[in-house]
Rosetta silent file (secondary structure, phi, psi, omega in degrees, C-alpha in Angstrom):
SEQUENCE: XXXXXXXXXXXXXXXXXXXXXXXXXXXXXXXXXXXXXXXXXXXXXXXXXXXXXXXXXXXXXXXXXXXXXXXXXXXXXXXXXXXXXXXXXXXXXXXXXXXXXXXXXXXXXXXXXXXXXXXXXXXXXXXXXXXXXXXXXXXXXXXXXXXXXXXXXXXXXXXXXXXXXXXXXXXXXXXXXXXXXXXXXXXXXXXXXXXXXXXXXXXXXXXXXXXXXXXXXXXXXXXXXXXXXXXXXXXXXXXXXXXXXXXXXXXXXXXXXXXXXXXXXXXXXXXX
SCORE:     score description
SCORE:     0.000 S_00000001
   1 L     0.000  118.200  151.343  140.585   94.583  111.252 S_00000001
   2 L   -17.582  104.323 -159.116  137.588   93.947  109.492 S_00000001
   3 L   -52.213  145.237  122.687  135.638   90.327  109.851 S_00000001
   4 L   -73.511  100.111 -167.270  135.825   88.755  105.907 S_00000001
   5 H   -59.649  -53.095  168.106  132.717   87.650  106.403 S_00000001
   6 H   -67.412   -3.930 -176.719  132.708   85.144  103.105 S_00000001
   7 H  -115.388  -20.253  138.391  136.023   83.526  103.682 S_00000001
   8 H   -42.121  -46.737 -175.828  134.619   83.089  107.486 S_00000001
   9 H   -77.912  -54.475  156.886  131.601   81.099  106.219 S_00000001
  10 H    -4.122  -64.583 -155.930  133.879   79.387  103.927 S_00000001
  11 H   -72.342  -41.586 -163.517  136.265   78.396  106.738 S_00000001
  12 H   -90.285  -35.712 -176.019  133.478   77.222  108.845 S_00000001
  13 H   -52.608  -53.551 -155.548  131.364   75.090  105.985 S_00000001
  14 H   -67.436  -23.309  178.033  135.033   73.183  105.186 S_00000001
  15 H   -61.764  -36.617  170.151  135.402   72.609  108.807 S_00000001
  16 H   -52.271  -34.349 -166.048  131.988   71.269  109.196 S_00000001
  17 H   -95.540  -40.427 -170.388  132.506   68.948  105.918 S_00000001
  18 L   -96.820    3.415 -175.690  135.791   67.980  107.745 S_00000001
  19 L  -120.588  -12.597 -159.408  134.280   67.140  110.885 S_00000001
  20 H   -48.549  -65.062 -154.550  130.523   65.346  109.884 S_00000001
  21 H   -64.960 -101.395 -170.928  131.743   61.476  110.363 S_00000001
  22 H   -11.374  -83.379 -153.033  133.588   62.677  113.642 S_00000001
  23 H   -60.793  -70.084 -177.555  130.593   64.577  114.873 S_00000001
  24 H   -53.166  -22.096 -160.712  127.692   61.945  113.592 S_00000001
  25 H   -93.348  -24.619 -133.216  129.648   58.968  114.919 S_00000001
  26 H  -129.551  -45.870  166.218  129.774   60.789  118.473 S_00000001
  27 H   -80.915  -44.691 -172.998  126.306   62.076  118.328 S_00000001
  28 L    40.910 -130.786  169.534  124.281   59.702  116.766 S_00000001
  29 L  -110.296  -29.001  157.259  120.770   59.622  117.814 S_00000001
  30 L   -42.445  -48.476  171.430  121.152   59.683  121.053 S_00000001
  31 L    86.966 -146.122 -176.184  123.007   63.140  121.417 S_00000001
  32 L  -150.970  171.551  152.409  125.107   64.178  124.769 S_00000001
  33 H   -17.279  -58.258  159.584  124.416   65.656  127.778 S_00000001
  34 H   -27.259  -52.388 -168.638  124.417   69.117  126.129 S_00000001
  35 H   -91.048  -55.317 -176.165  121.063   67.841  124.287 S_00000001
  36 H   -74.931  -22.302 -176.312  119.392   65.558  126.532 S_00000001
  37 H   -74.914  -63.935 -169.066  119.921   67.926  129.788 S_00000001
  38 H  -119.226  -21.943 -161.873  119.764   71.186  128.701 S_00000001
  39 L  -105.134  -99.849  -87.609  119.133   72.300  124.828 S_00000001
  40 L   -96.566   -7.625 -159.783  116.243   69.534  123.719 S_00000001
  41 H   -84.255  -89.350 -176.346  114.055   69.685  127.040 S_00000001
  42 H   -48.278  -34.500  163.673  113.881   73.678  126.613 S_00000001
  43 H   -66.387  -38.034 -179.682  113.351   73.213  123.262 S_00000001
  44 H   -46.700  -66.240 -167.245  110.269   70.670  123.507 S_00000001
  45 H   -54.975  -31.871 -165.244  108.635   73.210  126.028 S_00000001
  46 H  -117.958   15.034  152.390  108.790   76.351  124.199 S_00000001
  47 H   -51.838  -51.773 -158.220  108.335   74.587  120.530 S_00000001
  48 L    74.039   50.596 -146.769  105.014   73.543  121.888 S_00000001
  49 L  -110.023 -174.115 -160.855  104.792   71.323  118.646 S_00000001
  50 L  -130.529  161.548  175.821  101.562   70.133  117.494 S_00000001
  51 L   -96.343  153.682 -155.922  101.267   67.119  115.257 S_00000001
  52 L    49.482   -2.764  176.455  101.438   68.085  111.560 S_00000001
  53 L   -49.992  176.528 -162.707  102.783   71.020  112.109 S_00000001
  54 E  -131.774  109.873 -179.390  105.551   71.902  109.113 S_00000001
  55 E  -132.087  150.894 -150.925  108.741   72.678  110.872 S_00000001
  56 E  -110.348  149.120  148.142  111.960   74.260  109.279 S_00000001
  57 E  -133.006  149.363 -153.484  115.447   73.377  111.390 S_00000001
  58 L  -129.938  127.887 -168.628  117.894   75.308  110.237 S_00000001
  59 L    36.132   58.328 -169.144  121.321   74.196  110.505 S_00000001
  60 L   -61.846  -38.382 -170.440  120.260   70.766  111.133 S_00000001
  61 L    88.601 -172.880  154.744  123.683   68.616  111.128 S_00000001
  62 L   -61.398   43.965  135.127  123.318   64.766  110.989 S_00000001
  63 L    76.358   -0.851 -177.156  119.429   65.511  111.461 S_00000001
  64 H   -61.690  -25.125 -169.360  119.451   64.235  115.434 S_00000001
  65 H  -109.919  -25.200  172.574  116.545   66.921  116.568 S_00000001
  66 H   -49.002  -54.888  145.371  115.115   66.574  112.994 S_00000001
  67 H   -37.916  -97.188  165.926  114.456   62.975  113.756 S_00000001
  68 H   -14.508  -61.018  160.422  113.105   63.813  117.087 S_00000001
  69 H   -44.771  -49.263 -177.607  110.850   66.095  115.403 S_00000001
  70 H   -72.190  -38.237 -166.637  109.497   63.858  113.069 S_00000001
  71 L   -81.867   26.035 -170.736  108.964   61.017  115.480 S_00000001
  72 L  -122.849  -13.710 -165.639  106.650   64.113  117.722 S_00000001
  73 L   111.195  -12.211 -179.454  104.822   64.388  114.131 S_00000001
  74 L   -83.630  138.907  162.787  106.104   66.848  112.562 S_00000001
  75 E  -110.578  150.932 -146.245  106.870   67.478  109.084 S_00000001
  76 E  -106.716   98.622 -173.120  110.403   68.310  108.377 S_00000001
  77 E  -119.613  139.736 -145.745  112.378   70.430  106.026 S_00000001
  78 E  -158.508  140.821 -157.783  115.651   70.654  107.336 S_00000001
  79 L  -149.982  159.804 -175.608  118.952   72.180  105.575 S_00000001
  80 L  -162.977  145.086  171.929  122.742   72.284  106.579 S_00000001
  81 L   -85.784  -13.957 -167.886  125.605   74.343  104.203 S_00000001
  82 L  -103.156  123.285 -163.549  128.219   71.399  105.078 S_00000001
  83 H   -81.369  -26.450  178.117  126.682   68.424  102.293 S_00000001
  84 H   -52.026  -63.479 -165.776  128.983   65.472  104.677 S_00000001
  85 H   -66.898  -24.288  177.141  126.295   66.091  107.468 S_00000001
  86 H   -37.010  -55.605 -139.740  123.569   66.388  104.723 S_00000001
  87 H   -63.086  -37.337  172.635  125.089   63.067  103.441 S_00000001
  88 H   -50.857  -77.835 -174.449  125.072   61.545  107.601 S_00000001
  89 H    -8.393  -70.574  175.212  121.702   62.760  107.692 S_00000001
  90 L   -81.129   12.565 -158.079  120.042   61.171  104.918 S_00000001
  91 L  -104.919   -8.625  176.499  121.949   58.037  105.510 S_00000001
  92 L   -84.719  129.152 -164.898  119.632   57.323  108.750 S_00000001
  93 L   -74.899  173.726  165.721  116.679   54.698  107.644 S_00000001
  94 L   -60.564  148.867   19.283  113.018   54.779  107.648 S_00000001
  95 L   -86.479    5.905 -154.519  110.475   55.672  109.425 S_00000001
  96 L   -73.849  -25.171 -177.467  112.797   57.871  111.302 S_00000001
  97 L  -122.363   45.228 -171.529  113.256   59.848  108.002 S_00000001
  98 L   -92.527   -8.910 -179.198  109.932   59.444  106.317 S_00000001
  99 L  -132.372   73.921 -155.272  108.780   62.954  107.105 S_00000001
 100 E  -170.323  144.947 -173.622  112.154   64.753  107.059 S_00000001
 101 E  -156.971   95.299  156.833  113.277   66.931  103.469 S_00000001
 102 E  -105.353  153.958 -170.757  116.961   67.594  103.485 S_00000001
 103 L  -131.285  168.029  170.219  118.547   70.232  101.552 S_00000001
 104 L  -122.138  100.706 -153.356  122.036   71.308  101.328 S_00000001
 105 L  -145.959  107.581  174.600  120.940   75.395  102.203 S_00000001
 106 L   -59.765  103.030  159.669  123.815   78.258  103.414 S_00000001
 107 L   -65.922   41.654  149.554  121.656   80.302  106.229 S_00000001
 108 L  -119.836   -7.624  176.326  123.378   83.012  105.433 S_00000001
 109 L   -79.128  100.855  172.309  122.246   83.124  101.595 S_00000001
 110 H   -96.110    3.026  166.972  118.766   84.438  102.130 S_00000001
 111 H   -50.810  -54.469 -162.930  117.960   84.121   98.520 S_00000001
 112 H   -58.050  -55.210 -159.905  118.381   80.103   98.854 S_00000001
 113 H   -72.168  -35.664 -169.371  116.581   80.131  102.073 S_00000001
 114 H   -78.428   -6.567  164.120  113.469   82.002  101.096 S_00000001
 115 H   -54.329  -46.178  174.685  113.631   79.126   97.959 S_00000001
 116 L  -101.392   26.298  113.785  112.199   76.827  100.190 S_00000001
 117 L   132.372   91.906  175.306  109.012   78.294  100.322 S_00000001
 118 L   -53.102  131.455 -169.637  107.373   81.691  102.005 S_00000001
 119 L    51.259   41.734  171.238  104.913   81.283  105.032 S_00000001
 120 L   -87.131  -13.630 -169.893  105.310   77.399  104.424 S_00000001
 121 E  -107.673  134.138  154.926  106.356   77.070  108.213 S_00000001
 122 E   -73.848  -18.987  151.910  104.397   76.924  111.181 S_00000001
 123 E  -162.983 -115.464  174.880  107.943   77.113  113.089 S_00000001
 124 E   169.527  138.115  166.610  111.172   77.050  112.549 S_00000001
 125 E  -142.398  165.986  157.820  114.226   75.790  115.285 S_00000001
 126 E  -150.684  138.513 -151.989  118.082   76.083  115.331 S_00000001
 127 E  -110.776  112.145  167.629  119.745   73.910  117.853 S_00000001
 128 L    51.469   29.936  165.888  123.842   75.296  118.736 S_00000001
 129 L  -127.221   -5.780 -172.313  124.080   77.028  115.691 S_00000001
 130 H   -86.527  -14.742 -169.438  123.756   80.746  115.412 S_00000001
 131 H   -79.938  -33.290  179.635  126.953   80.870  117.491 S_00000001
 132 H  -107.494   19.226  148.425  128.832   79.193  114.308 S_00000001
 133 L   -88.307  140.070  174.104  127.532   81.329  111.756 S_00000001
 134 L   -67.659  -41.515  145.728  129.255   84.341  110.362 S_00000001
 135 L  -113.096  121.824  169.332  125.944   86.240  109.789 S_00000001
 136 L  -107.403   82.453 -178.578  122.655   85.850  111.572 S_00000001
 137 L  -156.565  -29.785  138.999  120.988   88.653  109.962 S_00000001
 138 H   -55.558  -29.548  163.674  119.851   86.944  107.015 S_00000001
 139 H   -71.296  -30.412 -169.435  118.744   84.113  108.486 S_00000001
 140 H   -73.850  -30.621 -178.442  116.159   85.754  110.797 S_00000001
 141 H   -60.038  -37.436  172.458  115.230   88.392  107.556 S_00000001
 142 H  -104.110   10.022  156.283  114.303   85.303  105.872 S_00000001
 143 H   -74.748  -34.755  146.874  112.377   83.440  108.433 S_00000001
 144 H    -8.722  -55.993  174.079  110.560   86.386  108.786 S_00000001
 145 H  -108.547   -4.665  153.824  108.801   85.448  105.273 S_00000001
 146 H   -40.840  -55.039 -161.538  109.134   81.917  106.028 S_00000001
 147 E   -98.243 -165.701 -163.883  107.079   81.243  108.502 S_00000001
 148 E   -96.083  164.790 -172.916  103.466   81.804  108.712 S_00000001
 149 E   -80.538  156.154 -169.222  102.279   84.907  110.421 S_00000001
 150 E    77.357    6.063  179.133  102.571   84.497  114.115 S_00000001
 151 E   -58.636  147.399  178.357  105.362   81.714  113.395 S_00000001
 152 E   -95.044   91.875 -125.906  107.780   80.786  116.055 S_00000001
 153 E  -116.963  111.044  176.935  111.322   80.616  116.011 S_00000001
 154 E  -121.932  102.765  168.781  112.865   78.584  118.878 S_00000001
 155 E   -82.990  178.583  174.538  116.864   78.773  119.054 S_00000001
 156 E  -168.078  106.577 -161.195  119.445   77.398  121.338 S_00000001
 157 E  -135.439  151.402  172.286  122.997   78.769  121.584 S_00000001
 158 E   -49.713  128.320  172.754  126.123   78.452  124.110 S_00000001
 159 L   -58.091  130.165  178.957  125.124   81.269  126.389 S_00000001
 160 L   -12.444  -63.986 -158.837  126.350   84.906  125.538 S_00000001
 161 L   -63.400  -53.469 -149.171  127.547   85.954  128.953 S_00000001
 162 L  -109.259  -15.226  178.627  128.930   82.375  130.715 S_00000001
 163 L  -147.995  100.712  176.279  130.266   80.002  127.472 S_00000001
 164 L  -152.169 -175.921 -177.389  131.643   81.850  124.954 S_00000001
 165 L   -74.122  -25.455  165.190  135.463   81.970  124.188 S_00000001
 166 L   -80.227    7.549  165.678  136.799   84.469  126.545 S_00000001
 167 L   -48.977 -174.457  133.077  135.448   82.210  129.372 S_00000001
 168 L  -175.402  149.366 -157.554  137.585   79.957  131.460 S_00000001
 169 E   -96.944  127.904 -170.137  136.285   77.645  134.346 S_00000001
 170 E  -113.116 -174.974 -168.905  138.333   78.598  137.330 S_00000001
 171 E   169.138  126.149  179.783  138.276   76.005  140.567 S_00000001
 172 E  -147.655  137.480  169.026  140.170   77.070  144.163 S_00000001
 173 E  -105.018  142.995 -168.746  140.836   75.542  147.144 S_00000001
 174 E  -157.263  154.511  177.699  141.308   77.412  150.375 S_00000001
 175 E   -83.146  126.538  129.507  141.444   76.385  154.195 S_00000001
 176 L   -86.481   37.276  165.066  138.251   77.234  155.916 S_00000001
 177 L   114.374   86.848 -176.213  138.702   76.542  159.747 S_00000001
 178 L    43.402   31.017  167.663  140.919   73.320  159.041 S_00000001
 179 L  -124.616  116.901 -179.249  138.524   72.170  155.816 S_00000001
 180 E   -63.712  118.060 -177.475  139.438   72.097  152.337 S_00000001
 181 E  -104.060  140.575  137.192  136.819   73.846  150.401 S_00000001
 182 E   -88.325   98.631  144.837  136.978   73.773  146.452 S_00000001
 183 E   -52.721  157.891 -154.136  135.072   76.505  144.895 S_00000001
 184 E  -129.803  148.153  157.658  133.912   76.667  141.336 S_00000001
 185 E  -160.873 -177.430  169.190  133.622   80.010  139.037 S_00000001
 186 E  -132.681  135.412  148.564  133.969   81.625  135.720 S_00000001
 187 L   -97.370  149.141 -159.758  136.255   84.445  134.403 S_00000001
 188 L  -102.613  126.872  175.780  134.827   86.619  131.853 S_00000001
 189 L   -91.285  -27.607  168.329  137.670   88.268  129.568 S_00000001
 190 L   171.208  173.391 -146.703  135.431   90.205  127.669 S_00000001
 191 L  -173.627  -67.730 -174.634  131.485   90.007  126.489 S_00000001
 192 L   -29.117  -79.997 -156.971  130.411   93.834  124.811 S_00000001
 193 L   -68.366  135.177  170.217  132.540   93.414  121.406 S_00000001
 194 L   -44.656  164.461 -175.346  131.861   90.582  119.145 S_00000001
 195 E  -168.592  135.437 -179.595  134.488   88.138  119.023 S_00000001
 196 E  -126.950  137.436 -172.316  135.558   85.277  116.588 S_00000001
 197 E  -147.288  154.014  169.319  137.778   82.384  117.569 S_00000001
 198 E   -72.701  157.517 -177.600  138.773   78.965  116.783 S_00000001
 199 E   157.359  140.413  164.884  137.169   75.937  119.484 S_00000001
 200 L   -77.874   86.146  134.879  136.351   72.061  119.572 S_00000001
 201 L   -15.359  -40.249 -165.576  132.691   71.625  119.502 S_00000001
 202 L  -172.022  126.606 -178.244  133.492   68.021  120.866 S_00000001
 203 L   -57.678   91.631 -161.929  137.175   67.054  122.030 S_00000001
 204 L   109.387   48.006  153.803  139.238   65.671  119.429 S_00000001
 205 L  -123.163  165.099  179.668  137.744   66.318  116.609 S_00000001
 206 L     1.238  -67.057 -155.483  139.289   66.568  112.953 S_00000001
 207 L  -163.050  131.396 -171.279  139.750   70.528  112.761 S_00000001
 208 L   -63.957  146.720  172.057  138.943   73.403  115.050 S_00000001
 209 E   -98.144  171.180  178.439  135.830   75.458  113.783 S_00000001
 210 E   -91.455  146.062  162.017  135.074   79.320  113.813 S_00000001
 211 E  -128.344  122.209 -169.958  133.151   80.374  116.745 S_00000001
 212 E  -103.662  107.625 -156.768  131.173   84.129  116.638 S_00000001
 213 E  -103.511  120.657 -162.844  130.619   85.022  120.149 S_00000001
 214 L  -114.932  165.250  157.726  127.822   87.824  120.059 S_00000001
 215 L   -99.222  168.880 -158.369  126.386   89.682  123.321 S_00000001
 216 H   -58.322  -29.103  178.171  122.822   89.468  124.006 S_00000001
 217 H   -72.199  -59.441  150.027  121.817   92.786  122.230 S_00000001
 218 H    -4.993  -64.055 -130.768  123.560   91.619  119.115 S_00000001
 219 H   -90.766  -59.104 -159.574  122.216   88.139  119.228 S_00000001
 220 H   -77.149  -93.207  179.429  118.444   89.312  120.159 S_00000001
 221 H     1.037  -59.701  169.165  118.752   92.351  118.195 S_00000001
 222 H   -59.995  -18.120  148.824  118.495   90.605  114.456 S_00000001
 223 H   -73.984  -49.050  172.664  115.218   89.378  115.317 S_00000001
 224 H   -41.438  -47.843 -162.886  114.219   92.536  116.752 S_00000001
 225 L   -81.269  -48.218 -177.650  115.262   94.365  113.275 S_00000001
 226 L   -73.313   23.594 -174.491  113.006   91.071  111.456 S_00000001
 227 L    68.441   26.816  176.264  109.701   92.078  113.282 S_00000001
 228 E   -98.806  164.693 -171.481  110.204   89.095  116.048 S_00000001
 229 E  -122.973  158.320  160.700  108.967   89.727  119.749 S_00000001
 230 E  -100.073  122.544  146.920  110.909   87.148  122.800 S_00000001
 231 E  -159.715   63.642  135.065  108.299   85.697  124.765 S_00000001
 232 E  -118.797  106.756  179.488  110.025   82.922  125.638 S_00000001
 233 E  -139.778  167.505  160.363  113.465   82.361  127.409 S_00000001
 234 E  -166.857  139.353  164.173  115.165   79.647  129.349 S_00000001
 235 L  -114.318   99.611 -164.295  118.536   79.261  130.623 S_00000001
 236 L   -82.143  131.938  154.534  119.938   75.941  131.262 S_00000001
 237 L  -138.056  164.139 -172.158  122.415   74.613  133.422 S_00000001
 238 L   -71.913  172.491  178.210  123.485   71.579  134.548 S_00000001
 239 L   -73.263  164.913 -176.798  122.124   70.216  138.055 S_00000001
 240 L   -63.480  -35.504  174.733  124.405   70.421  140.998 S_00000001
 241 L   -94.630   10.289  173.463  124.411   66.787  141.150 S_00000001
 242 L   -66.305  154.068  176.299  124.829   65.915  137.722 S_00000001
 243 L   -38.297  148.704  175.545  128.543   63.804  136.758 S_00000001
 244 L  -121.925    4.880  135.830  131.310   65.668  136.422 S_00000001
 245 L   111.304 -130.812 -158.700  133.028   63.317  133.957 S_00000001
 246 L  -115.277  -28.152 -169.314  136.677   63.193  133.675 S_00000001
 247 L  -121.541  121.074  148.123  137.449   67.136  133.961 S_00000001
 248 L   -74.754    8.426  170.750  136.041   68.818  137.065 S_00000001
 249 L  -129.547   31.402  149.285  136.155   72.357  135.492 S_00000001
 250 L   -87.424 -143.375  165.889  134.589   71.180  132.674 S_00000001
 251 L   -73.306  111.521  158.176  130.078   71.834  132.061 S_00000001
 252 L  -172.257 -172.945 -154.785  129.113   70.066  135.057 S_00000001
 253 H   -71.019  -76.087 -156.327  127.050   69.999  138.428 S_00000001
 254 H   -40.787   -7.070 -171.574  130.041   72.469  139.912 S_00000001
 255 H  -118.412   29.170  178.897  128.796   75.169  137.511 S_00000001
 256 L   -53.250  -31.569 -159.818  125.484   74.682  138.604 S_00000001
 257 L   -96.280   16.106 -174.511  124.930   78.289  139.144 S_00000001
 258 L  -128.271  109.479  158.499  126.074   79.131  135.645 S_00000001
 259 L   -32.370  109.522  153.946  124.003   78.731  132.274 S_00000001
 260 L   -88.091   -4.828 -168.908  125.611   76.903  129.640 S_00000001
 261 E  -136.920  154.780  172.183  123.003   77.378  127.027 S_00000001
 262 E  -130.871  122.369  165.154  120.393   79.907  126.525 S_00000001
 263 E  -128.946  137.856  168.924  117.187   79.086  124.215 S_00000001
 264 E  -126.606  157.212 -168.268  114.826   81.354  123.383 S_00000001
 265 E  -116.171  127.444  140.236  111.519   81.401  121.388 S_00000001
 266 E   -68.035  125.944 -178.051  110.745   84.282  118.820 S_00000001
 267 E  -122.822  158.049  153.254  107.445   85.230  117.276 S_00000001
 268 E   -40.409  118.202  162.659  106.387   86.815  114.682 S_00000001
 269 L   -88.982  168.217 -154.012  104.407   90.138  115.535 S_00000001
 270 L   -89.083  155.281 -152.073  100.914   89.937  114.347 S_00000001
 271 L   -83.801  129.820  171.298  100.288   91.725  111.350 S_00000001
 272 L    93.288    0.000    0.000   98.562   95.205  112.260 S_00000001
């Protein structure tokens, strides 16, 4: 059956709108693990940023890496389709949001997006969001005339291959010459064909969201088709000796050898 692509974005904005205070109260400024470990680290490095630079984030949220941005120097224009995280957003005081411009902006409407303002960006990021869009094909078409030529697009999404919805975190114990061993792994149910599903961002919250699980050709691909090059990647996981919390088969040091996140940086190729 055929994705409805508009009653999918639909689906996912009211979830988003039904989830902000749940999500922002939980996030804050601070973040999680997820952020301080593996996505904002990888992001720092292959951002680069610069001081004054002009930087778009794209499906921003309650504004936590927008912040972060600003307090590195950067000025911020920064957009989300669900207006409760707009509303979180702007609700954090100065200075932290003295160089920060929020919009309430669908990235899949590439009219609206190219509204705020061709080659205006020196880079552009989107932190754990292209995974929860319905279309990324619009978004990339209009960063494309966003950013400035040779602009830089640095994403971050649960990886393709190892955390996507047909995962599941296995864990076995077996006798090894009188010694209990536990081993840790993941099975993969399927990974070619796109796939859309329901899933908790963060446990307990308000109402399950859509999640659009793409493979790497897919994912990669829509920049390829907007004139972006990769020349950047990084694939994070946690360390073997990081906590492992409450659930051992959740993201944790046993899954060391497994990526949960992949960020990558996209440029612009140079004109001629």
């Amino acid at each position: 059956m055929m994705l409805d692509l508009k009653q999918a974005n639909l689906e996912t904005r009211q979830a988003w709108n039904t989830n902000a205070t749940f999500w922002d109260e939980r996030m804050g400024d601070t973040g999680n693990d997820f952020v301080n470990q593996l996505v904002w680290p990888a992001v720092q490095r292959l951002l680069d940023l610069r001081r004054g630079e002009a930087i778009l984030d794209a499906g921003c949220g309650n504004g936590l890496y927008s912040r972060r941005l600003a307090e590195h120097g950067s000025r911020v224009v920064a957009f989300d389709f669900a207006e409760q995280l707009i509303d979180r957003a702007r609700a954090y005081p100065a200075p932290q949001t003295a160089n920060i411009t929020y919009h309430v902006v669908d990235a899949t409407d590439e009219a609206a997006l190219l509204a705020l303002g061709e080659q205006q960006f020196d880079a552009a990021i989107s932190t754990m969001v292209l995974m929860d869009m319905a279309e990324i094909e619009p978004l990339f078409r209009a960063l494309a005339r966003l950013l400035r030529p040779s602009g830089r697009f640095v994403f971050a999404v649960s990886h393709p291959c190892f955390n996507q919805t047909r995962a599941s975190h296995l864990g076995e114990m077996e006798d090894r010459g009188g010694e209990i061993v536990t081993s840790y792994a993941l099975k993969i149910r399927g990974y070619l064909n796109p796939e859309v599903a329901k899933g908790a961002a963060i446990a307990g919250q308000p109402q399950a969201q859509l999640y659009f699980d793409r493979p790497l050709h897919l994912l990669f691909g829509a920049g390829f088709a907007a004139g972006f090059v990769v020349d950047g990647l990084e694939e994070r996981a946690f360390a073997p000796d990081s906590p492992l919390g409450r659930n051992p088969l959740g993201w944790n040091g046993n899954f060391s050898e497994f990526p949960a996140v992949l960020v990558a940086r996209m440029r612009l190729l140079k004109a001629g």
